[in-house]
Amino acid sequence: MATLTMKVARCPTDELSLTNCAVVNDKDLDVTKIKHIKVHPTPNHTYIFTIKSHNAIVPGTVGFSLPQRKWAMLSLNQEIGVMPYKFDPNTQYISSITLEVDFLQKKNTTTEAYNTETMAMEFLMQFPQQAFTQGQQLVFEFQGKKLLGLTIKELEVMDMGSGKPKQARLGITMPNTNVFFEKAENSVVNLTGKAKSKQSFQSIINPDWDFTKMGIGGLDNEFSAIFRRAFASRVFPPEVVEQLGMKHVRGILLFGPPGTGKTLMARQIGKMLNAREPKIINGPQILDKYVGESEANVRKLFLEAEEEEKRCGINSGLHIIIFDEIDAICKSRGSVAGNTGVHDTVVNQLLAKIDGVEQLNNILVIGMTNRKDMIDEALTRPGRLEVQMEIGLPDENGRVQILNIHTATMRENGKLADDVDNLKLAELTKNFSGAEIEGLVRAATSTAMNRLIKASNKVEIDPDAPDRLKVTWADFMNALENDVKPAFGTSATEVSAYVANGIIPWGAPVARILEDGELLAKQVKESERTPLVAVLLEGPPGSGKTALAAQIAKNSDFPFLKICSPENMIGFHESAKCQQIKKIFDDAYKSQLSCVIVDDIERLLDYAPIGPRFSNLVLQALLVLLKKVPPHGRKLLVIATSSRRDVLQDLEMTNVFNARIHAYNLSTGEQLLAALDGMDAFTKKEMEDITKAVDGKRLCIAIKKLQVLVEMARQTEEGERVPKLITLLQEEGGLED
């Protein structure tokens, strides 16, 4: 059967909305033969729906409920491609499905317990042999009680060939499908029963080393790489190494953002090997005010290793010397203006000891720094600090390991409540460093202890406190909200604030912008040829550019999101503004995948039409940064927004962007109705009245302006809201025939 071109319509009845089925007319599709359809809203997106028929549906249209339209980003009267779809019984029958649960309406919450086993049976009865896709949203009516909102979190299908379940994006339910329920984030729904959540377990990546006992989490790959380069040769007997005529690696440089575990890793390296007690030196401790004393301090560090090398030869034990903040003493020679040459001679002395004429083979120098760019280049060549490892921010698996390490003692002693889930905590702590996660656990523990302190004229501790003390999930949430904020994730909340009300899919222009943004994010992730993609999102004021940019950034799921906004630089002089912008980009280079939103770019440039006036210093800084390719292994997506594309063209700035996306205002009555439907601000009768009032008319209004007008109209008495809205549209939006 060929693809049919049909239009999106509303679901005709509330009862059909609860079936999670698309509704068609029998004249278009025979539901006795066709059970499921594939919908093509755009060429790059397809959605599968189970269908039912109803005479109220106009032929040539397909009825979708509001949750379905929001999930698939469908707008009313949008043209879509429709064709039958048949599931493969060998690979698409769902063996288990995990659903996130929350109350559909937040104001109607209750503490009543919901039995998940009963819910699972009811779910399979309400949705028999129905198509489900990961991320899909639907409404679930449980035993005539309150309506629940469900989101498909995870699907597993049975592979009939291997007889084993596997992860899948799409599938169809069967009578024996296992159904699991989990509370949505920040939900207060009370779930009970055995079908409550399906636990996933993290396996240790490298079974040869117990990183948990060593207190190192999230650095498995880095530790393995260091072991391969620096320690593998030390595992073999000295005679074998001598026969190969090789020299051991004598230096490692660990660099990266603060708090990521550089010092911790350096301390544990000595314990991993059969080595002498490591010598830990803070860089500034080397420096001395007397001439020659700084160099003497460096020589003293290597004295024991030299004596043992002379006495024992190849059988000498390993001496580890750890330099914390090595950039303090090893700055590039000649870079410190007006100094007495002390820094230069210290660098020379250190180079001579590591790789001089009388080089030692029983030492391992480990340097740590946040500023690799400041270190003398001679120190990083082979034979010196030749193994250079960046210790970056931990990924989600790493954060789970770090949380397990810092909560292990509490869990063993029964002081950690059962509701604390480290997997969920790892999801919530995106962009946290290891030190910040440790601080989070410490803050949660302090909150739990403070709960058992009696606040009276004097501080008293509850006598039963030691027995009743438990750190709960609420303690961690309190610490997340109030106590610990990640240094590289502070804009996550700010980005979310721009899309707090959601994106309203009022027509094809919105879907196209999000689709293009998704493609650009995918390009940054997967393409090896374009590590930097800069896109200009331009359009009239109030057209939702910043919100769309924030939504694209959130959908990209990049671990680092930052917004460069003029509102954060009010009162900055030009140099300070340039430094702030450069810092944002420098921070972005520390993450493997980053997204930076440069909001309202003409305001950053201090552009004013009278004059005209703009900051050439900021302009040149942006031109350089928008074209600067990130370091190897790093990828960056830059989304810039502007309401004055003509100004950027005059400044020859549009040439630095790889792509341009235009945002539109609402221009037709159909788009207006679609936007109002997405806002869900009016009753069905009011929507019918608005439809009659705007039928066939044209307008030009920004979506942000429309939201303000709708809220103004909603403040009037019932029955007057529609006339008020039409009047406001005529005054503000140019509503005309």
mmCIF file of N, CA and C in Angstrom, residues 27 73 92 94 153 163 292 445 467 514 545 567 651 663 723 726:
data_model
loop_
_atom_site.group_PDB
_atom_site.id
_atom_site.type_symbol
_atom_site.label_atom_id
_atom_site.label_comp_id
_atom_site.label_asym_id
_atom_site.label_seq_id
_atom_site.Cartn_x
_atom_site.Cartn_y
_atom_site.Cartn_z
ATOM 1 N N LYS A 27 -13.002 4.578 5.894
ATOM 2 C CA LYS A 27 -12.856 4.789 4.454
ATOM 3 C C LYS A 27 -11.386 4.918 4.047
ATOM 4 N N MET A 73 5.532 15.947 18.219
ATOM 5 C CA MET A 73 5.671 17.313 17.705
ATOM 6 C C MET A 73 4.774 17.519 16.481
ATOM 7 N N GLN A 92 10.585 -8.003 17.560
ATOM 8 C CA GLN A 92 9.918 -6.793 18.016
ATOM 9 C C GLN A 92 8.815 -7.047 19.049
ATOM 10 N N ILE A 94 7.804 -7.244 22.782
ATOM 11 C CA ILE A 94 8.387 -6.695 24.007
ATOM 12 C C ILE A 94 8.410 -7.758 25.109
ATOM 13 N N LYS A 153 10.383 4.491 29.449
ATOM 14 C CA LYS A 153 11.789 4.729 29.766
ATOM 15 C C LYS A 153 12.706 3.717 29.089
ATOM 16 N N GLY A 163 17.237 -16.245 21.709
ATOM 17 C CA GLY A 163 16.463 -16.550 22.911
ATOM 18 C C GLY A 163 16.767 -15.630 24.073
ATOM 19 N N GLY A 292 70.298 29.764 45.335
ATOM 20 C CA GLY A 292 70.751 28.378 45.270
ATOM 21 C C GLY A 292 69.969 27.405 46.117
ATOM 22 N N THR A 445 25.101 14.249 54.486
ATOM 23 C CA THR A 445 25.314 13.679 55.817
ATOM 24 C C THR A 445 25.112 14.739 56.895
ATOM 25 N N ASP A 467 21.222 5.648 66.788
ATOM 26 C CA ASP A 467 20.488 4.512 66.234
ATOM 27 C C ASP A 467 19.567 4.931 65.093
ATOM 28 N N LEU A 514 13.769 22.623 15.243
ATOM 29 C CA LEU A 514 14.225 21.583 16.166
ATOM 30 C C LEU A 514 14.887 20.435 15.417
ATOM 31 N N LYS A 545 13.645 32.460 19.929
ATOM 32 C CA LYS A 545 14.957 31.963 19.496
ATOM 33 C C LYS A 545 15.751 31.371 20.653
ATOM 34 N N GLU A 567 23.109 39.494 29.906
ATOM 35 C CA GLU A 567 22.590 39.831 31.233
ATOM 36 C C GLU A 567 23.577 39.472 32.341
ATOM 37 N N LEU A 651 28.825 43.713 9.805
ATOM 38 C CA LEU A 651 30.060 43.482 10.551
ATOM 39 C C LEU A 651 30.858 42.298 10.001
ATOM 40 N N ALA A 663 13.981 31.903 12.471
ATOM 41 C CA ALA A 663 12.792 31.718 13.312
ATOM 42 C C ALA A 663 11.693 32.665 12.818
ATOM 43 N N PRO A 723 -13.545 37.117 23.516
ATOM 44 C CA PRO A 723 -13.574 38.478 22.941
ATOM 45 C C PRO A 723 -12.354 39.311 23.325
ATOM 46 N N ILE A 726 -9.398 38.196 21.172
ATOM 47 C CA ILE A 726 -9.517 38.666 19.788
ATOM 48 C C ILE A 726 -9.191 40.153 19.714
#
